[in-house]
């Protein structure tokens, strides 16, 4: 009986210390995440301008306006295009780089660092650099083409609506692929080389080894990279802000950028918060679907 009481006291003491240990983090999380989240839900039903003390409740007017807004429809279309293209190309490039670095015998760490370097640098700074490179009038690319007498190949990458979104995609792939490369590289280094050697002895070529051995064993890394890539592409902002400012026209506006422009540029915090809520629900829905599909794929493999 005495032993049981001592065990109960020890358990209560352990629980008390655990609560005390977690309490500061819980308080901070509540103050900076939970409360602002519920506050944002409330503000999405108001016409608050973000400055005045007057917060007028307007019901679902923000969402009705959003539903009928061609600008929002265009931003949603651009967001989905960016998400689909970036998820596919970022992971394809990252996996190719990982397999390339994994095969390198000399200076492997150097190649890994070179490919990862863009991830470490500020997106704003790199955006300015790429703006200088792609500028139609005085850009580095334009000057190189002029020197080579290839002026017919000059394109207004950032000023033409047909190429502006492509420029954003190319820049984002270049900047982000190194991050996913590291994850794929860790997965590749966890695959026993004996499997590929045995398959090679049985007559399997490189493609067959990749399809039946490497790719299935990278299912976990593939799931992580696909999820991170999708969430990152849905929240893309800094490169658009620096390189195109949502233009020309509205050709490169995304949901995150229109939230910024409406909330801070047009002083419509209520409407911007409503857009933020829609973006949150979109990310949540796509994340749940993607996790379910990719987890099922892992099980099948």
mmCIF file of N, CA and C in Angstrom, residues 96-186:
data_model
loop_
_atom_site.group_PDB
_atom_site.id
_atom_site.type_symbol
_atom_site.label_atom_id
_atom_site.label_comp_id
_atom_site.label_asym_id
_atom_site.label_seq_id
_atom_site.Cartn_x
_atom_site.Cartn_y
_atom_site.Cartn_z
ATOM 1 N N UNK A 96 17.234 15.188 -59.311
ATOM 2 C CA UNK A 96 18.329 15.039 -60.274
ATOM 3 C C UNK A 96 19.646 15.532 -59.685
ATOM 4 N N UNK A 97 19.621 16.674 -58.998
ATOM 5 C CA UNK A 97 20.838 17.190 -58.367
ATOM 6 C C UNK A 97 21.332 16.250 -57.276
ATOM 7 N N UNK A 98 20.407 15.698 -56.492
ATOM 8 C CA UNK A 98 20.797 14.784 -55.419
ATOM 9 C C UNK A 98 21.472 13.538 -55.982
ATOM 10 N N UNK A 99 20.914 12.987 -57.052
ATOM 11 C CA UNK A 99 21.517 11.797 -57.659
ATOM 12 C C UNK A 99 22.870 12.131 -58.278
ATOM 13 N N UNK A 100 22.982 13.346 -58.840
ATOM 14 C CA UNK A 100 24.263 13.765 -59.408
ATOM 15 C C UNK A 100 25.329 13.903 -58.324
ATOM 16 N N UNK A 101 24.984 14.592 -57.243
ATOM 17 C CA UNK A 101 25.948 14.787 -56.151
ATOM 18 C C UNK A 101 26.290 13.460 -55.496
ATOM 19 N N UNK A 102 25.316 12.560 -55.415
ATOM 20 C CA UNK A 102 25.553 11.265 -54.780
ATOM 21 C C UNK A 102 26.554 10.427 -55.566
ATOM 22 N N UNK A 103 26.645 10.679 -56.889
ATOM 23 C CA UNK A 103 27.565 9.907 -57.724
ATOM 24 C C UNK A 103 28.965 10.508 -57.776
ATOM 25 N N UNK A 104 29.083 11.770 -57.308
ATOM 26 C CA UNK A 104 30.388 12.442 -57.369
ATOM 27 C C UNK A 104 31.352 11.813 -56.367
ATOM 28 N N UNK A 105 32.547 11.526 -56.814
ATOM 29 C CA UNK A 105 33.548 10.918 -55.941
ATOM 30 C C UNK A 105 34.450 11.964 -55.291
ATOM 31 N N UNK A 106 34.739 13.037 -56.022
ATOM 32 C CA UNK A 106 35.623 14.078 -55.524
ATOM 33 C C UNK A 106 34.851 15.379 -55.345
ATOM 34 N N UNK A 107 35.198 16.133 -54.296
ATOM 35 C CA UNK A 107 34.600 17.449 -54.034
ATOM 36 C C UNK A 107 33.084 17.381 -53.879
ATOM 37 N N UNK A 108 32.596 16.313 -53.270
ATOM 38 C CA UNK A 108 31.152 16.171 -53.087
ATOM 39 C C UNK A 108 30.590 17.292 -52.219
ATOM 40 N N UNK A 109 31.273 17.630 -51.143
ATOM 41 C CA UNK A 109 30.796 18.686 -50.250
ATOM 42 C C UNK A 109 30.770 20.048 -50.942
ATOM 43 N N UNK A 110 31.713 20.272 -51.861
ATOM 44 C CA UNK A 110 31.738 21.533 -52.599
ATOM 45 C C UNK A 110 30.511 21.657 -53.487
ATOM 46 N N UNK A 111 30.197 20.612 -54.229
ATOM 47 C CA UNK A 111 29.024 20.645 -55.093
ATOM 48 C C UNK A 111 27.745 20.797 -54.266
ATOM 49 N N UNK A 112 27.699 20.107 -53.148
ATOM 50 C CA UNK A 112 26.536 20.212 -52.276
ATOM 51 C C UNK A 112 26.362 21.647 -51.774
ATOM 52 N N UNK A 113 27.446 22.278 -51.407
ATOM 53 C CA UNK A 113 27.392 23.654 -50.911
ATOM 54 C C UNK A 113 26.987 24.632 -52.010
ATOM 55 N N UNK A 114 27.518 24.424 -53.211
ATOM 56 C CA UNK A 114 27.193 25.319 -54.327
ATOM 57 C C UNK A 114 25.701 25.250 -54.655
ATOM 58 N N UNK A 115 25.149 24.060 -54.701
ATOM 59 C CA UNK A 115 23.728 23.919 -55.020
ATOM 60 C C UNK A 115 22.838 24.413 -53.886
ATOM 61 N N UNK A 116 23.342 24.354 -52.663
ATOM 62 C CA UNK A 116 22.535 24.763 -51.506
ATOM 63 C C UNK A 116 22.651 26.256 -51.216
ATOM 64 N N UNK A 117 23.669 26.908 -51.760
ATOM 65 C CA UNK A 117 23.937 28.312 -51.443
ATOM 66 C C UNK A 117 22.740 29.242 -51.679
ATOM 67 N N UNK A 118 21.999 29.134 -52.799
ATOM 68 C CA UNK A 118 20.857 30.045 -52.996
ATOM 69 C C UNK A 118 19.808 29.969 -51.888
ATOM 70 N N UNK A 119 19.697 28.818 -51.233
ATOM 71 C CA UNK A 119 18.717 28.661 -50.154
ATOM 72 C C UNK A 119 19.077 29.565 -48.982
ATOM 73 N N UNK A 120 20.357 29.745 -48.738
ATOM 74 C CA UNK A 120 20.821 30.506 -47.582
ATOM 75 C C UNK A 120 20.681 32.009 -47.768
ATOM 76 N N UNK A 121 20.685 32.463 -49.015
ATOM 77 C CA UNK A 121 20.655 33.890 -49.287
ATOM 78 C C UNK A 121 19.232 34.428 -49.249
ATOM 79 N N UNK A 122 19.104 35.721 -48.962
ATOM 80 C CA UNK A 122 17.801 36.360 -48.853
ATOM 81 C C UNK A 122 17.066 36.351 -50.197
ATOM 82 N N UNK A 123 15.782 36.009 -50.159
ATOM 83 C CA UNK A 123 14.978 36.032 -51.370
ATOM 84 C C UNK A 123 14.839 37.429 -51.939
ATOM 85 N N UNK A 124 14.799 38.435 -51.058
ATOM 86 C CA UNK A 124 14.703 39.821 -51.513
ATOM 87 C C UNK A 124 15.966 40.218 -52.278
ATOM 88 N N UNK A 125 17.132 39.900 -51.711
ATOM 89 C CA UNK A 125 18.401 40.244 -52.359
ATOM 90 C C UNK A 125 18.539 39.530 -53.700
ATOM 91 N N UNK A 126 18.241 38.230 -53.708
ATOM 92 C CA UNK A 126 18.341 37.470 -54.953
ATOM 93 C C UNK A 126 17.328 37.953 -55.979
ATOM 94 N N UNK A 127 16.168 38.396 -55.501
ATOM 95 C CA UNK A 127 15.175 38.949 -56.415
ATOM 96 C C UNK A 127 15.697 40.179 -57.136
ATOM 97 N N UNK A 128 16.392 41.060 -56.399
ATOM 98 C CA UNK A 128 17.000 42.239 -57.017
ATOM 99 C C UNK A 128 18.078 41.832 -58.019
ATOM 100 N N UNK A 129 18.860 40.823 -57.667
ATOM 101 C CA UNK A 129 19.921 40.358 -58.567
ATOM 102 C C UNK A 129 19.321 39.843 -59.869
ATOM 103 N N UNK A 130 18.276 39.035 -59.766
ATOM 104 C CA UNK A 130 17.648 38.490 -60.964
ATOM 105 C C UNK A 130 16.932 39.574 -61.761
ATOM 106 N N UNK A 131 16.434 40.599 -61.089
ATOM 107 C CA UNK A 131 15.824 41.720 -61.806
ATOM 108 C C UNK A 131 16.861 42.424 -62.671
ATOM 109 N N UNK A 132 18.071 42.580 -62.136
ATOM 110 C CA UNK A 132 19.152 43.196 -62.912
ATOM 111 C C UNK A 132 19.563 42.292 -64.075
ATOM 112 N N UNK A 133 19.578 40.994 -63.843
ATOM 113 C CA UNK A 133 19.957 40.055 -64.907
ATOM 114 C C UNK A 133 18.943 40.058 -66.044
ATOM 115 N N UNK A 134 17.642 40.094 -65.707
ATOM 116 C CA UNK A 134 16.591 39.919 -66.707
ATOM 117 C C UNK A 134 16.043 41.224 -67.263
ATOM 118 N N UNK A 135 16.517 42.362 -66.757
ATOM 119 C CA UNK A 135 15.995 43.638 -67.232
ATOM 120 C C UNK A 135 16.195 43.775 -68.742
ATOM 121 N N UNK A 136 15.136 44.201 -69.424
ATOM 122 C CA UNK A 136 15.158 44.227 -70.894
ATOM 123 C C UNK A 136 16.086 45.310 -71.436
ATOM 124 N N UNK A 137 16.220 46.426 -70.733
ATOM 125 C CA UNK A 137 16.974 47.567 -71.244
ATOM 126 C C UNK A 137 18.474 47.487 -70.932
ATOM 127 N N UNK A 138 18.809 47.137 -69.691
ATOM 128 C CA UNK A 138 20.227 47.146 -69.306
ATOM 129 C C UNK A 138 20.643 45.878 -68.570
ATOM 130 N N UNK A 139 19.847 44.847 -68.640
ATOM 131 C CA UNK A 139 20.141 43.621 -67.909
ATOM 132 C C UNK A 139 21.372 42.891 -68.425
ATOM 133 N N UNK A 140 21.930 42.057 -67.568
ATOM 134 C CA UNK A 140 23.124 41.281 -67.928
ATOM 135 C C UNK A 140 22.838 40.370 -69.113
ATOM 136 N N UNK A 141 21.687 39.714 -69.096
ATOM 137 C CA UNK A 141 21.334 38.808 -70.190
ATOM 138 C C UNK A 141 21.197 39.559 -71.510
ATOM 139 N N UNK A 142 20.592 40.747 -71.449
ATOM 140 C CA UNK A 142 20.451 41.573 -72.649
ATOM 141 C C UNK A 142 21.815 41.974 -73.210
ATOM 142 N N UNK A 143 22.732 42.364 -72.329
ATOM 143 C CA UNK A 143 24.068 42.775 -72.776
ATOM 144 C C UNK A 143 24.836 41.612 -73.401
ATOM 145 N N UNK A 144 24.684 40.426 -72.820
ATOM 146 C CA UNK A 144 25.356 39.249 -73.382
ATOM 147 C C UNK A 144 24.826 38.947 -74.779
ATOM 148 N N UNK A 145 23.517 39.013 -74.960
ATOM 149 C CA UNK A 145 22.925 38.758 -76.279
ATOM 150 C C UNK A 145 23.341 39.818 -77.282
ATOM 151 N N UNK A 146 23.448 41.069 -76.826
ATOM 152 C CA UNK A 146 23.914 42.133 -77.724
ATOM 153 C C UNK A 146 25.353 41.885 -78.160
ATOM 154 N N UNK A 147 26.208 41.459 -77.230
ATOM 155 C CA UNK A 147 27.602 41.178 -77.563
ATOM 156 C C UNK A 147 27.722 40.040 -78.576
ATOM 157 N N UNK A 148 26.810 39.057 -78.446
ATOM 158 C CA UNK A 148 26.839 37.891 -79.333
ATOM 159 C C UNK A 148 26.056 38.117 -80.612
ATOM 160 N N UNK A 149 25.546 39.348 -80.808
ATOM 161 C CA UNK A 149 24.749 39.677 -82.001
ATOM 162 C C UNK A 149 23.497 38.805 -82.111
ATOM 163 N N UNK A 150 22.904 38.505 -80.956
ATOM 164 C CA UNK A 150 21.685 37.677 -80.925
ATOM 165 C C UNK A 150 20.509 38.490 -80.383
ATOM 166 N N UNK A 151 20.370 39.697 -80.891
ATOM 167 C CA UNK A 151 19.328 40.591 -80.380
ATOM 168 C C UNK A 151 17.927 40.058 -80.646
ATOM 169 N N UNK A 152 17.788 39.178 -81.622
ATOM 170 C CA UNK A 152 16.469 38.613 -81.921
ATOM 171 C C UNK A 152 15.975 37.701 -80.797
ATOM 172 N N UNK A 153 16.899 37.258 -79.946
ATOM 173 C CA UNK A 153 16.523 36.369 -78.842
ATOM 174 C C UNK A 153 16.160 37.127 -77.573
ATOM 175 N N UNK A 154 16.296 38.451 -77.597
ATOM 176 C CA UNK A 154 15.987 39.258 -76.416
ATOM 177 C C UNK A 154 14.490 39.215 -76.118
ATOM 178 N N UNK A 155 14.167 38.996 -74.853
ATOM 179 C CA UNK A 155 12.777 38.952 -74.409
ATOM 180 C C UNK A 155 12.610 39.853 -73.197
ATOM 181 N N UNK A 156 11.456 40.470 -73.103
ATOM 182 C CA UNK A 156 11.149 41.298 -71.927
ATOM 183 C C UNK A 156 10.578 40.375 -70.852
ATOM 184 N N UNK A 157 11.489 39.712 -70.131
ATOM 185 C CA UNK A 157 11.090 38.655 -69.205
ATOM 186 C C UNK A 157 10.172 39.157 -68.097
ATOM 187 N N UNK A 158 10.395 40.356 -67.613
ATOM 188 C CA UNK A 158 9.635 40.862 -66.478
ATOM 189 C C UNK A 158 8.534 41.838 -66.889
ATOM 190 N N UNK A 159 8.587 42.356 -68.115
ATOM 191 C CA UNK A 159 7.605 43.336 -68.553
ATOM 192 C C UNK A 159 6.537 42.787 -69.464
ATOM 193 N N UNK A 160 6.694 41.548 -69.898
ATOM 194 C CA UNK A 160 5.719 40.910 -70.777
ATOM 195 C C UNK A 160 4.870 39.935 -69.970
ATOM 196 N N UNK A 161 3.530 40.100 -69.998
ATOM 197 C CA UNK A 161 2.667 39.185 -69.210
ATOM 198 C C UNK A 161 2.847 37.718 -69.565
ATOM 199 N N UNK A 162 3.316 37.429 -70.784
ATOM 200 C CA UNK A 162 3.480 36.042 -71.203
ATOM 201 C C UNK A 162 4.721 35.381 -70.596
ATOM 202 N N UNK A 163 5.683 36.211 -70.158
ATOM 203 C CA UNK A 163 6.938 35.667 -69.647
ATOM 204 C C UNK A 163 7.178 35.963 -68.170
ATOM 205 N N UNK A 164 6.421 36.890 -67.588
ATOM 206 C CA UNK A 164 6.685 37.303 -66.205
ATOM 207 C C UNK A 164 6.521 36.143 -65.224
ATOM 208 N N UNK A 165 5.446 35.376 -65.377
ATOM 209 C CA UNK A 165 5.219 34.248 -64.473
ATOM 210 C C UNK A 165 6.270 33.166 -64.673
ATOM 211 N N UNK A 166 6.707 32.992 -65.915
ATOM 212 C CA UNK A 166 7.766 32.021 -66.194
ATOM 213 C C UNK A 166 9.053 32.429 -65.497
ATOM 214 N N UNK A 167 9.342 33.735 -65.476
ATOM 215 C CA UNK A 167 10.542 34.238 -64.797
ATOM 216 C C UNK A 167 10.495 33.935 -63.309
ATOM 217 N N UNK A 168 9.319 34.118 -62.714
ATOM 218 C CA UNK A 168 9.149 33.815 -61.289
ATOM 219 C C UNK A 168 9.375 32.328 -61.031
ATOM 220 N N UNK A 169 8.877 31.495 -61.921
ATOM 221 C CA UNK A 169 9.024 30.041 -61.766
ATOM 222 C C UNK A 169 10.486 29.635 -61.852
ATOM 223 N N UNK A 170 11.205 30.170 -62.848
ATOM 224 C CA UNK A 170 12.623 29.823 -63.021
ATOM 225 C C UNK A 170 13.430 30.250 -61.797
ATOM 226 N N UNK A 171 13.179 31.472 -61.338
ATOM 227 C CA UNK A 171 13.911 31.963 -60.171
ATOM 228 C C UNK A 171 13.628 31.095 -58.938
ATOM 229 N N UNK A 172 12.369 30.752 -58.716
ATOM 230 C CA UNK A 172 12.002 29.979 -57.525
ATOM 231 C C UNK A 172 12.611 28.583 -57.564
ATOM 232 N N UNK A 173 12.611 27.957 -58.738
ATOM 233 C CA UNK A 173 13.225 26.633 -58.869
ATOM 234 C C UNK A 173 14.715 26.708 -58.551
ATOM 235 N N UNK A 174 15.383 27.723 -59.095
ATOM 236 C CA UNK A 174 16.817 27.894 -58.847
ATOM 237 C C UNK A 174 17.101 28.099 -57.362
ATOM 238 N N UNK A 175 16.253 28.855 -56.685
ATOM 239 C CA UNK A 175 16.503 29.170 -55.277
ATOM 240 C C UNK A 175 16.152 28.019 -54.334
ATOM 241 N N UNK A 176 15.086 27.299 -54.621
ATOM 242 C CA UNK A 176 14.563 26.330 -53.652
ATOM 243 C C UNK A 176 15.041 24.896 -53.863
ATOM 244 N N UNK A 177 15.488 24.563 -55.061
ATOM 245 C CA UNK A 177 15.806 23.162 -55.348
ATOM 246 C C UNK A 177 16.903 22.618 -54.447
ATOM 247 N N UNK A 178 17.865 23.458 -54.072
ATOM 248 C CA UNK A 178 18.954 22.999 -53.220
ATOM 249 C C UNK A 178 18.484 22.494 -51.871
ATOM 250 N N UNK A 179 17.412 23.098 -51.354
ATOM 251 C CA UNK A 179 16.869 22.670 -50.058
ATOM 252 C C UNK A 179 16.330 21.245 -50.143
ATOM 253 N N UNK A 180 15.541 20.984 -51.173
ATOM 254 C CA UNK A 180 14.965 19.645 -51.326
ATOM 255 C C UNK A 180 16.037 18.642 -51.748
ATOM 256 N N UNK A 181 17.082 19.128 -52.429
ATOM 257 C CA UNK A 181 18.190 18.252 -52.799
ATOM 258 C C UNK A 181 18.822 17.609 -51.569
ATOM 259 N N UNK A 182 18.983 18.397 -50.498
ATOM 260 C CA UNK A 182 19.588 17.874 -49.276
ATOM 261 C C UNK A 182 18.741 16.748 -48.693
ATOM 262 N N UNK A 183 17.427 16.904 -48.716
ATOM 263 C CA UNK A 183 16.536 15.872 -48.180
ATOM 264 C C UNK A 183 16.624 14.605 -49.020
ATOM 265 N N UNK A 184 16.596 14.764 -50.350
ATOM 266 C CA UNK A 184 16.711 13.600 -51.227
ATOM 267 C C UNK A 184 18.084 12.942 -51.076
ATOM 268 N N UNK A 185 19.112 13.757 -50.904
ATOM 269 C CA UNK A 185 20.464 13.213 -50.767
ATOM 270 C C UNK A 185 20.573 12.372 -49.496
ATOM 271 N N UNK A 186 19.943 12.825 -48.424
ATOM 272 C CA UNK A 186 19.938 12.036 -47.187
ATOM 273 C C UNK A 186 19.226 10.704 -47.407
#
